PDB file of C-alpha atoms and ligand atoms in Angstrom:
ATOM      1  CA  UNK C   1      69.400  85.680  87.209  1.00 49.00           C
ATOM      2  CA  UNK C   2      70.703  82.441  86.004  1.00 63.00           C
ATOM      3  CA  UNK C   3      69.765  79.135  87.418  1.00 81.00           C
ATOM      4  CA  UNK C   4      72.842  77.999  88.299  1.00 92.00           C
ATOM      5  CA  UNK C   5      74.832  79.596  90.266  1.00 98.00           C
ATOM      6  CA  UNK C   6      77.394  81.738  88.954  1.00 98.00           C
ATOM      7  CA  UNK C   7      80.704  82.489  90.256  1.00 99.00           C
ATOM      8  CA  UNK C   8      83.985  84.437  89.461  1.00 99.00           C
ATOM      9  CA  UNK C   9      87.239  83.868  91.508  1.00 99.00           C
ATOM     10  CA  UNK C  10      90.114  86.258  90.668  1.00 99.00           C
ATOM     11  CA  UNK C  11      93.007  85.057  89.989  1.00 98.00           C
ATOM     12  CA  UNK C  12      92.347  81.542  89.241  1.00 98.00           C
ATOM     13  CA  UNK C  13      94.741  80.522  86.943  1.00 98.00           C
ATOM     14  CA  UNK C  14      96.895  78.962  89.382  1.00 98.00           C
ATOM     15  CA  UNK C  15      97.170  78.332  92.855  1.00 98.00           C
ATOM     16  CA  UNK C  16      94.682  78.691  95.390  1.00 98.00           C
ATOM     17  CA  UNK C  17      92.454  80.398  92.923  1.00 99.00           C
ATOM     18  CA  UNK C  18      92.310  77.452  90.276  1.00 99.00           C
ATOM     19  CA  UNK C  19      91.656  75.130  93.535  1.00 98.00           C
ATOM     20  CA  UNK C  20      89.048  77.557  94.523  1.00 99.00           C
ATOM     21  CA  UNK C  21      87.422  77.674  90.810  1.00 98.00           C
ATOM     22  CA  UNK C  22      87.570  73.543  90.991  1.00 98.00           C
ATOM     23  CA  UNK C  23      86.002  73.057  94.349  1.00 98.00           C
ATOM     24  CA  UNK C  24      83.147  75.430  93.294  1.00 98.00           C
ATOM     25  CA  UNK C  25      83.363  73.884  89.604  1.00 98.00           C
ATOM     26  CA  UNK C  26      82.309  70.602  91.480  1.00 98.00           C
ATOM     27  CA  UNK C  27      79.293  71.839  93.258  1.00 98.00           C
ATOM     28  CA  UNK C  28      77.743  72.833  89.707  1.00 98.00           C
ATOM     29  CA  UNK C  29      78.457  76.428  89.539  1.00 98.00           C
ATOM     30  CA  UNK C  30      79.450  77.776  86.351  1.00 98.00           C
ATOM     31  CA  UNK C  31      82.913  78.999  87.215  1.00 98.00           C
ATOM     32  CA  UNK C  32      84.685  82.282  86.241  1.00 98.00           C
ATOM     33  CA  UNK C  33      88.109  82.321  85.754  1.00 99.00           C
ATOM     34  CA  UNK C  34      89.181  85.789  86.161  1.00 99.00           C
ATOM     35  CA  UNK C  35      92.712  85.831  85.097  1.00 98.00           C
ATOM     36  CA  UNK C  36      94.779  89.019  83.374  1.00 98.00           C
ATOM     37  CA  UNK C  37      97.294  86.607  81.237  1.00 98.00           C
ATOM     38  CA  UNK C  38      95.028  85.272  77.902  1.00 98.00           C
ATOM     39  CA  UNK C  39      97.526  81.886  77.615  1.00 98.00           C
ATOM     40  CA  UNK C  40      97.090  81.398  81.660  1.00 98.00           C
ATOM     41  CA  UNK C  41      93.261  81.800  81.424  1.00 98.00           C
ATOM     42  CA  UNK C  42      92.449  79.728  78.876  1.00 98.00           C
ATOM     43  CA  UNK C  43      95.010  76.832  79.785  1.00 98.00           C
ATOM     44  CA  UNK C  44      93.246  76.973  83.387  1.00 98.00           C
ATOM     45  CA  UNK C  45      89.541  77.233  81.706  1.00 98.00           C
ATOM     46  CA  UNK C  46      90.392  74.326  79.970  1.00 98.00           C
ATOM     47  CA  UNK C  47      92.072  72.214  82.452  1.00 98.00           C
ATOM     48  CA  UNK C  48      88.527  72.706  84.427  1.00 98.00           C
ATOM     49  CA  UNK C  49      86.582  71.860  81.847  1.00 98.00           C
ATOM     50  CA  UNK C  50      88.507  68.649  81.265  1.00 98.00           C
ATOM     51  CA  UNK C  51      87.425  67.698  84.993  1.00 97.00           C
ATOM     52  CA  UNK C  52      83.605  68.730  84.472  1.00 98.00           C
ATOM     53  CA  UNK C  53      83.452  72.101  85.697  1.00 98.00           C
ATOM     54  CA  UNK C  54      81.388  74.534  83.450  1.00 98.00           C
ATOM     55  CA  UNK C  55      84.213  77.321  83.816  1.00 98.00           C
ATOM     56  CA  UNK C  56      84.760  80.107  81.610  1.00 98.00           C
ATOM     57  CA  UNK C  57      87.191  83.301  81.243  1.00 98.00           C
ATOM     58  CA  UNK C  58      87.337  86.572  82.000  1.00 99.00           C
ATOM     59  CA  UNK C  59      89.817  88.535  81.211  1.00 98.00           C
ATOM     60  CA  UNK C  60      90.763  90.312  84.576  1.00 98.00           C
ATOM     61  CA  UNK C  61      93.333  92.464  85.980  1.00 98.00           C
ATOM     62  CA  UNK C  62      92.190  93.881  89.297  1.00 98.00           C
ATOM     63  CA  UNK C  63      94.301  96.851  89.081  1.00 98.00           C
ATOM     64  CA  UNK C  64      92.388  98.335  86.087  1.00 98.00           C
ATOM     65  CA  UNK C  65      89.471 100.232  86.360  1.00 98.00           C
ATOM     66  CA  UNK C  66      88.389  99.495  82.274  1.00 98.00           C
ATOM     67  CA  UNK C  67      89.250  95.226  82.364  1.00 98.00           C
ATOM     68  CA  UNK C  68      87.124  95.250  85.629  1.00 99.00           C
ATOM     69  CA  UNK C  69      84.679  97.158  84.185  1.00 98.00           C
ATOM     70  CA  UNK C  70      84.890  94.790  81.136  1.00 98.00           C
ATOM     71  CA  UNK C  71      84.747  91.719  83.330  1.00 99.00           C
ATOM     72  CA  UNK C  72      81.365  92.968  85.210  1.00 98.00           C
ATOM     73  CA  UNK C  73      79.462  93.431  81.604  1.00 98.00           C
ATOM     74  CA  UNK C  74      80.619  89.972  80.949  1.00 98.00           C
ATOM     75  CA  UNK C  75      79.438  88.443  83.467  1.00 98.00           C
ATOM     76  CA  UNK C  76      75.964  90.470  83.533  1.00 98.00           C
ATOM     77  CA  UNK C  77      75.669  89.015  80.055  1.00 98.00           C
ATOM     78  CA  UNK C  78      76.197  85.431  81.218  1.00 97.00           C
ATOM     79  CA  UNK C  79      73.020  86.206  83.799  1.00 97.00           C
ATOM     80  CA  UNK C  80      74.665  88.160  86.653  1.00 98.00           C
ATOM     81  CA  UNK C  81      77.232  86.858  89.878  1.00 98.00           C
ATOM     82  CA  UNK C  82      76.080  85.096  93.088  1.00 98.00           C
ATOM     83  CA  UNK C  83      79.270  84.795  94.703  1.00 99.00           C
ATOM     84  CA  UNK C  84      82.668  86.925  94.621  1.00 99.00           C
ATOM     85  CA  UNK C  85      86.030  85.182  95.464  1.00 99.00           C
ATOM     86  CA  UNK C  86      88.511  88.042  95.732  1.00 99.00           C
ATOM     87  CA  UNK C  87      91.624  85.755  95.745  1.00 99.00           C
ATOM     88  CA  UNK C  88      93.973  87.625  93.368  1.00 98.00           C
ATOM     89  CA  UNK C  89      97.051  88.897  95.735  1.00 98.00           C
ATOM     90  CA  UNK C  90     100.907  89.774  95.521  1.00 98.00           C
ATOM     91  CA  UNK C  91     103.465  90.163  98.128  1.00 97.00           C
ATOM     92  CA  UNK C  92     104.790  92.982  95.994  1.00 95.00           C
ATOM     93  CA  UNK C  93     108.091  91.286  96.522  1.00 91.00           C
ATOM     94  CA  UNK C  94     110.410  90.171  99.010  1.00 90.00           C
ATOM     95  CA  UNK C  95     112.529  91.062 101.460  1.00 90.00           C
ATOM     96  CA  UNK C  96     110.349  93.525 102.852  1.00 95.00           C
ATOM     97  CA  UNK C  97     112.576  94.998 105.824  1.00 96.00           C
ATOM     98  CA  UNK C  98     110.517  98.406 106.743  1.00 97.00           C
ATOM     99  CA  UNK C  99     114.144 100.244 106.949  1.00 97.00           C
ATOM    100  CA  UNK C 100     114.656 101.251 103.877  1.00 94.00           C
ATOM    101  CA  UNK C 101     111.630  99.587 102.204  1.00 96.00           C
ATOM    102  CA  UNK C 102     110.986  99.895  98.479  1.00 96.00           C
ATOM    103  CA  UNK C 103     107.878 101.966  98.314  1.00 97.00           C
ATOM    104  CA  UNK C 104     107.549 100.587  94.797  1.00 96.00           C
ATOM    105  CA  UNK C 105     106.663  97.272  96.868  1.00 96.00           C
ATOM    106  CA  UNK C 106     104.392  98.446  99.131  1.00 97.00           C
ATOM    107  CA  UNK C 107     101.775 100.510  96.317  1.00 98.00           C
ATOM    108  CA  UNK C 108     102.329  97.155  94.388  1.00 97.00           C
ATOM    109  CA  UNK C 109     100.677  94.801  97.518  1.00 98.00           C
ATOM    110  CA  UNK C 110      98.045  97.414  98.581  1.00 98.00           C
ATOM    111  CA  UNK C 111      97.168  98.760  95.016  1.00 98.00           C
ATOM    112  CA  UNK C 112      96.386  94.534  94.361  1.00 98.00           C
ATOM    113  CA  UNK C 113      95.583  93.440  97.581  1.00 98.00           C
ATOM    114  CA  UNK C 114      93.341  95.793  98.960  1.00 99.00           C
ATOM    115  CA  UNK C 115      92.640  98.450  96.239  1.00 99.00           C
ATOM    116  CA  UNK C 116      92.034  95.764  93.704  1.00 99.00           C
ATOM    117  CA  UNK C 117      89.631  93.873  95.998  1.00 99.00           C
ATOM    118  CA  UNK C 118      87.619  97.266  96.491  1.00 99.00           C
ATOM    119  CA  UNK C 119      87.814  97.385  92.697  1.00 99.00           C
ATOM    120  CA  UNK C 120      86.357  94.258  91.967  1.00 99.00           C
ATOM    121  CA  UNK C 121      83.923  93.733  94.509  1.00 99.00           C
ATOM    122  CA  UNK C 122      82.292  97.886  93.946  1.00 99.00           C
ATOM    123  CA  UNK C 123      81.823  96.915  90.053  1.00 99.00           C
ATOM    124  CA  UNK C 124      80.432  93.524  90.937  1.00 99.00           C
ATOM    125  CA  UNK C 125      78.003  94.940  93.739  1.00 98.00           C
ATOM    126  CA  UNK C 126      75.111  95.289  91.381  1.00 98.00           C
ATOM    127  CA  UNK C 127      74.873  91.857  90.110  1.00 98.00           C
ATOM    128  CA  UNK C 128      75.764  90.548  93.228  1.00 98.00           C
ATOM    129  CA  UNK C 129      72.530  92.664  94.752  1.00 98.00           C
ATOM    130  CA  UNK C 130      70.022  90.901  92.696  1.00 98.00           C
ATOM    131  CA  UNK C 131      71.342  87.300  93.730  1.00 98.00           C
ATOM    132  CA  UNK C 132      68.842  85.096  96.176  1.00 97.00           C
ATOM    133  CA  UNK C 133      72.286  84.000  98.275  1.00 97.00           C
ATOM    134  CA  UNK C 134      75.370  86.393  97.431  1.00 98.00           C
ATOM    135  CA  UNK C 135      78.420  85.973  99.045  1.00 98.00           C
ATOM    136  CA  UNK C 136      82.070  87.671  99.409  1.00 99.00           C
ATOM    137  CA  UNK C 137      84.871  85.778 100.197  1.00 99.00           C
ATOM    138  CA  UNK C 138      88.277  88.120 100.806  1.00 99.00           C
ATOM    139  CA  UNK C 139      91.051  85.599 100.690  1.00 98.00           C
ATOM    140  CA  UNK C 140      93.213  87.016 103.679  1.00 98.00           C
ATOM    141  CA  UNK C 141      95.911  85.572 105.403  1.00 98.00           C
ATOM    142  CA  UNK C 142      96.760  84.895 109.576  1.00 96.00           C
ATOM    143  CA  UNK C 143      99.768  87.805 108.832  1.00 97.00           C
ATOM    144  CA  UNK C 144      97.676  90.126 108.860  1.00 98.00           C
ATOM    145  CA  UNK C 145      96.212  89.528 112.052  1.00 97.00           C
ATOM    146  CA  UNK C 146      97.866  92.010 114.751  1.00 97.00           C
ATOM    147  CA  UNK C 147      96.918  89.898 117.297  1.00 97.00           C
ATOM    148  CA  UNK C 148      99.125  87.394 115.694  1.00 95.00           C
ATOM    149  CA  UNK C 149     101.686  89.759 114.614  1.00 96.00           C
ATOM    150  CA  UNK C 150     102.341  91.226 118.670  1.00 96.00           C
ATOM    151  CA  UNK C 151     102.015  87.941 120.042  1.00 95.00           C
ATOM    152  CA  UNK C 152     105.771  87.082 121.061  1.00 92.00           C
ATOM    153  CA  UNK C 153     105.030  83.536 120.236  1.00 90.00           C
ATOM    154  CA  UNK C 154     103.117  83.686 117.359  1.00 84.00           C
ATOM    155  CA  UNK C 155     104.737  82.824 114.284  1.00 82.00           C
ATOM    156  CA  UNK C 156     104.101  84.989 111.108  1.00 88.00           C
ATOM    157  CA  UNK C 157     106.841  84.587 108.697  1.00 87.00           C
ATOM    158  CA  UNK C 158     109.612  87.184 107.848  1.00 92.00           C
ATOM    159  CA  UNK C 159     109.219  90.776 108.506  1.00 94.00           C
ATOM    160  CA  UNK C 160     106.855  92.397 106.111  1.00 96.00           C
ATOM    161  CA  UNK C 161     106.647  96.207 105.569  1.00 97.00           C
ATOM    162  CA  UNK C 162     104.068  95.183 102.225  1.00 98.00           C
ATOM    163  CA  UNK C 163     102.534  91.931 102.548  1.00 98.00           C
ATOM    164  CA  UNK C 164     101.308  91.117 105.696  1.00 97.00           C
ATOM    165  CA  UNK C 165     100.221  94.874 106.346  1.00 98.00           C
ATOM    166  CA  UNK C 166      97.880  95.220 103.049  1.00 98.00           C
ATOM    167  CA  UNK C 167      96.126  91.823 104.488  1.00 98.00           C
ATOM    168  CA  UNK C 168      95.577  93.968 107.270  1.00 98.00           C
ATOM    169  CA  UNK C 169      94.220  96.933 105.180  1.00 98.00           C
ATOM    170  CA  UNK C 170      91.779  94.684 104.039  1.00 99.00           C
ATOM    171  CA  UNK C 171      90.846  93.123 106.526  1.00 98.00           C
ATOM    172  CA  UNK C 172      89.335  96.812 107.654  1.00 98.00           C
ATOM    173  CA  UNK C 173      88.274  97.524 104.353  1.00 99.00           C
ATOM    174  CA  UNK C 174      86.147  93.866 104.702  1.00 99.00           C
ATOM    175  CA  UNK C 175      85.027  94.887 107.940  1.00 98.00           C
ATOM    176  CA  UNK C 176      83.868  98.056 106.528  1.00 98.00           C
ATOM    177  CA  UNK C 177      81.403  96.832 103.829  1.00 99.00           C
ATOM    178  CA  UNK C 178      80.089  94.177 106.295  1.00 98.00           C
ATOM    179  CA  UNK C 179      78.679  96.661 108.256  1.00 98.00           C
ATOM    180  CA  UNK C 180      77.541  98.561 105.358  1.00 98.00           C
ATOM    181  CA  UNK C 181      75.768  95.711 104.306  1.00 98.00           C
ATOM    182  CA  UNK C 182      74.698  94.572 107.733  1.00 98.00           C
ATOM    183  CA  UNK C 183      70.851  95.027 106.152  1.00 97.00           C
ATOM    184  CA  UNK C 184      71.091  92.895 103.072  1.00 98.00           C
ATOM    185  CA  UNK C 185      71.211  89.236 101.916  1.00 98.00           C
ATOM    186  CA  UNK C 186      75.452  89.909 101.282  1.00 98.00           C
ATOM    187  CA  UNK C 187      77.557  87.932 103.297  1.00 98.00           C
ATOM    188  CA  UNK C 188      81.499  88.924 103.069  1.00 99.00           C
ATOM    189  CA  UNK C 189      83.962  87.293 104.721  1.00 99.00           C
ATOM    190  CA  UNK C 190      87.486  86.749 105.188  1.00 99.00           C
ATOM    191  CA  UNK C 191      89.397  83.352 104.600  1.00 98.00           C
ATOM    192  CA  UNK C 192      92.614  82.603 105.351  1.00 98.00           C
ATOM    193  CA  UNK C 193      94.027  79.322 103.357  1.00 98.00           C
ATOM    194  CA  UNK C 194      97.243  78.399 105.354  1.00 97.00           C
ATOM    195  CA  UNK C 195     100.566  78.449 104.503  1.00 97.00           C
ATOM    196  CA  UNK C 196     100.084  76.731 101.041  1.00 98.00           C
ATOM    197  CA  UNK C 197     102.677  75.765  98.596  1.00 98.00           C
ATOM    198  CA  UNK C 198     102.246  78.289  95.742  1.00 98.00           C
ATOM    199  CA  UNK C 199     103.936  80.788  93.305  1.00 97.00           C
ATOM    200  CA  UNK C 200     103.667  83.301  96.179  1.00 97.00           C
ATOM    201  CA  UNK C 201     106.286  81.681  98.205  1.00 95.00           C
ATOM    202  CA  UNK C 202     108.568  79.277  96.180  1.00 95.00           C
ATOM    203  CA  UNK C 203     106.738  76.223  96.938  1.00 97.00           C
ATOM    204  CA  UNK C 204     107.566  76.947 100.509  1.00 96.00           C
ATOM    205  CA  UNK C 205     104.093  76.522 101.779  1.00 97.00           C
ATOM    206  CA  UNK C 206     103.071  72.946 103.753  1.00 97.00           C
ATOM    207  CA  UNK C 207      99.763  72.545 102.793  1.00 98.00           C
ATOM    208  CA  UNK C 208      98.408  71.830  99.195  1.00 98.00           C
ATOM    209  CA  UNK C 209      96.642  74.281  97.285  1.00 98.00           C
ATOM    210  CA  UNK C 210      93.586  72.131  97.519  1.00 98.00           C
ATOM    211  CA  UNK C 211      93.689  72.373 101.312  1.00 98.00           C
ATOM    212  CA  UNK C 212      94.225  75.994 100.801  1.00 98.00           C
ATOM    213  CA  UNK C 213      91.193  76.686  99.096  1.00 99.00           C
ATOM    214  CA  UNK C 214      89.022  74.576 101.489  1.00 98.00           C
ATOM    215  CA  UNK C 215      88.367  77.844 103.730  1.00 98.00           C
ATOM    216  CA  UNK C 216      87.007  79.992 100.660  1.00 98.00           C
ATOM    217  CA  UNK C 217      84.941  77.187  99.476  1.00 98.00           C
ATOM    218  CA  UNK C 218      83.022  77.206 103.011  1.00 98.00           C
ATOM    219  CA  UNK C 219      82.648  80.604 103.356  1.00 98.00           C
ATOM    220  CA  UNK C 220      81.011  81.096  99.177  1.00 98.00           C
ATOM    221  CA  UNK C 221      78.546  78.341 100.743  1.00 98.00           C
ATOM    222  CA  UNK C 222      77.606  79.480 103.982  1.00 98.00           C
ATOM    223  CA  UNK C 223      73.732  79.244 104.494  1.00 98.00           C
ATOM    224  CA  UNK C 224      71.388  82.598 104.664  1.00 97.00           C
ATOM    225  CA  UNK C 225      72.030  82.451 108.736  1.00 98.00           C
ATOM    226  CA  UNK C 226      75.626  82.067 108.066  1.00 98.00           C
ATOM    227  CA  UNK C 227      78.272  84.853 109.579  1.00 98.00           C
ATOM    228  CA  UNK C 228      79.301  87.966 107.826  1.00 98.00           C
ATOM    229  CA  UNK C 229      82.425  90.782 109.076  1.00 98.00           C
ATOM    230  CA  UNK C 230      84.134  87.643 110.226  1.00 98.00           C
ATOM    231  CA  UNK C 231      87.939  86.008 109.464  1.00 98.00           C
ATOM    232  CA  UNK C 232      88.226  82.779 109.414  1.00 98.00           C
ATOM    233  CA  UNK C 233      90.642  79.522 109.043  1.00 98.00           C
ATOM    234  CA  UNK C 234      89.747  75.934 108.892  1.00 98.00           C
ATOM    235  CA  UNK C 235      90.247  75.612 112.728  1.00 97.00           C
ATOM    236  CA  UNK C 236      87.563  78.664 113.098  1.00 98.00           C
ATOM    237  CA  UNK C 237      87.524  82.687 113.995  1.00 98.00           C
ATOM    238  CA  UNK C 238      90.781  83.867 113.802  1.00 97.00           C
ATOM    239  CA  UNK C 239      91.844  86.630 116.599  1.00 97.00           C
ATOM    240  CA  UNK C 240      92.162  90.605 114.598  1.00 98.00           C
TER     241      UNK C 240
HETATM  242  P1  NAP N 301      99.748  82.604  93.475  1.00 96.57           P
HETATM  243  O1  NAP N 301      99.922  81.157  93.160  1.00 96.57           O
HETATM  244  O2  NAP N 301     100.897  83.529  93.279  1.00 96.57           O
HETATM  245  O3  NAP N 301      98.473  83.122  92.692  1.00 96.57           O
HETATM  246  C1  NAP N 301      98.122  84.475  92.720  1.00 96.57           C
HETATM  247  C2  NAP N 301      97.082  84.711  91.657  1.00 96.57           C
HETATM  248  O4  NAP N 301      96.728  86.098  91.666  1.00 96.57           O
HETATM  249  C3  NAP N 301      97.596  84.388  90.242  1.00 96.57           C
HETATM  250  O5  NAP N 301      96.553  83.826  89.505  1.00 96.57           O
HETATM  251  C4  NAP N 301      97.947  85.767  89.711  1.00 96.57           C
HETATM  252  O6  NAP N 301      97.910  85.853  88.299  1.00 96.57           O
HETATM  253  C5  NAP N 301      96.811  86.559  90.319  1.00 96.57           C
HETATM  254  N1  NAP N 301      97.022  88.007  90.245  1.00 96.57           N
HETATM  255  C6  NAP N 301      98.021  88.725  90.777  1.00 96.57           C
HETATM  256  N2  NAP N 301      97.865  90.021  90.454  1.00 96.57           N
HETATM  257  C7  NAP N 301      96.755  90.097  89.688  1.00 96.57           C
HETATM  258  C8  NAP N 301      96.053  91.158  89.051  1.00 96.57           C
HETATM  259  N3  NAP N 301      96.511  92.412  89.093  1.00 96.57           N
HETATM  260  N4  NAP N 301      94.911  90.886  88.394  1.00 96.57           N
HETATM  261  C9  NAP N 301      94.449  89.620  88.327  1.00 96.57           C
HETATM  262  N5  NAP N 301      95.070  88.559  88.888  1.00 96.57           N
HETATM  263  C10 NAP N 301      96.197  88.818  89.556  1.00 96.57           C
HETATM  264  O7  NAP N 301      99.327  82.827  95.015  1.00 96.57           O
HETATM  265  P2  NAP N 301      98.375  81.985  96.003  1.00 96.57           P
HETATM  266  O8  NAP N 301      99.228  81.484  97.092  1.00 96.57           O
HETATM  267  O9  NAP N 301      97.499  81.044  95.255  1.00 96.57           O
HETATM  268  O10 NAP N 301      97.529  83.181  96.621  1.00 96.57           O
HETATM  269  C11 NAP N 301      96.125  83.306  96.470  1.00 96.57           C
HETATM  270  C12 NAP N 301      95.618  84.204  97.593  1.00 96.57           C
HETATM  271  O11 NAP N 301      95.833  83.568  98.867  1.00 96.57           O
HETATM  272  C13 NAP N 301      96.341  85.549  97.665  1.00 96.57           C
HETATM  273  O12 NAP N 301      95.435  86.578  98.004  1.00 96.57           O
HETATM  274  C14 NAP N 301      97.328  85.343  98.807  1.00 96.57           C
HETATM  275  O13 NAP N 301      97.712  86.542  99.439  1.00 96.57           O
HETATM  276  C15 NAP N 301      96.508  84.455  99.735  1.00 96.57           C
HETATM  277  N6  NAP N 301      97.323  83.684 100.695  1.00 96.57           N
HETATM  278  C16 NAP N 301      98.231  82.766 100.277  1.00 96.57           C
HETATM  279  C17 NAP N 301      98.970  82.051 101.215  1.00 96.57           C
HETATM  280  C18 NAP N 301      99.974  81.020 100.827  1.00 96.57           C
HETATM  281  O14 NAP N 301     100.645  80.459 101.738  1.00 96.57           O
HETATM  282  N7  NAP N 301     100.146  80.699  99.549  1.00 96.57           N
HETATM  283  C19 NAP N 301      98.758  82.274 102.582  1.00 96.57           C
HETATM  284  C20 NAP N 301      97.833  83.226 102.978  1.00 96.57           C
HETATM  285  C21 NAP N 301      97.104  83.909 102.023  1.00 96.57           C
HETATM  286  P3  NAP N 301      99.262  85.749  87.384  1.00 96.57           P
HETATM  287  O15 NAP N 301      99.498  84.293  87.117  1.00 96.57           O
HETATM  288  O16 NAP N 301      98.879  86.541  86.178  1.00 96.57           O
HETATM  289  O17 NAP N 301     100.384  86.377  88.180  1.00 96.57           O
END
């Protein structure tokens, strides 16, 4: 493995992602920037490079079993991975009433949302299992809590037959490898960033996409002792 540690965030041209890729740029990880557009990547690579992170590309579409294939021999060739930020995500586009839904929309946010991450973090596995501190952060989101969701007062946006489920999915997926890895050094969790103005949304969100990333950051840090299975906020645990 490499002295420094490596990372790769997907979907880190923009948005959360490229706040994600900064934050961890400024701790003195080398920074992947897995991003599927060429232009996007390598404007983001070297905006972050400009500001002193040691960030780099890799070409990356989670939805595509050969570029994530592609992306893990890259990085095994830059020394291996130490921590996984699974941020890519789509809403697979809106409205999303449940009568009548587009189907189209719904294979579109669980094929990237959940299938992707599953993707990604299966190809990655094997460099991640010969890192001293690996971690997996599953950027989530508090609409896919159910809790939330059947709580009469709890307020979850517009009615989502695609979006807020496939956070769901993968929340279970998440909880899923957690256990599985209950006996190693691999920490996953789940982060949820706040309703952050991005791409995603319009520019609808209230918090800033540096504030969104602030929950990923802490959980690709956590010490050795440090939960794993869990979904978390900046305020804490967040109720399934
Ligand atoms: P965003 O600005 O739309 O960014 C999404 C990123 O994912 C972009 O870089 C996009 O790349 C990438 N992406 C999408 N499909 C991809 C694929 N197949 N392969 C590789 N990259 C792909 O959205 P964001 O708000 O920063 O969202 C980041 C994460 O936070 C998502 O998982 C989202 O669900 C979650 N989240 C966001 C909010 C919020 O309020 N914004 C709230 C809760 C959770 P392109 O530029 O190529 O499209």
């Amino acid at each position: 493995m490499s002295e420094r540690t490596i990372a790769l965030v997907t979907g880190a041209n923009k948005g959360i992602g490229y706040e994600i890729a900064a934050g961890l740029g400024a701790l003195g990880w080398s920074v992947g920037v897995g991003a599927r557009d060429g232009q996007r990547r390598e404007t983001a690579v070297e905006k972050l490079r400009a500001g002193g992170a040691d960030a780099f590309g890799v070409p990356l579409d989670v939805t595509d079993d050969a570029s994530v294939a592609a992306a893990a021999r890259l990085l095994e060739g830059r020394g291996g991975l130490d921590v996984l930020v699974n941020n890519a995500g789509v809403t697979g586009g809106m409205p999303q009433d449940p009568i009548g839904a587009d189907l189209d929309a719904v294979r579109r946010a669980v094929e990237t949302n959940v299938i992707g991450v599953i993707r990604v973090t299966n190809a990655m596995l094997p460099l991640l299992r010969r890192s001293a501190a690996p971690r997996i952060v599953n950027m989530s989101s508090t609409v896919g809590s159910l809790a939330r969701q059947t709580d009469p007062a709890g307020e979850t946006g517009p009615i989502s037959v695609a979006y807020s489920p496939s956070k769901t999915f993968l929340n279970a997926v998440t909880v899923q490898y957690a256990k599985q890895l209950a006996d190693t050094n691999i920490l996953i969790n789940l982060g949820c960033p706040g309703f952050t103005a991005t791409d995603l949304n319009n520019f609808r969100g209230v918090r800033t996409p540096q504030q969104g990333a602030a929950i990923a950051i802490r959980l690709a840090t956590l010490p050795g002792d440090g939960p794993t299975g869990g979904f978390f906020d900046d305020a804490g645990p967040i109720p399934w």
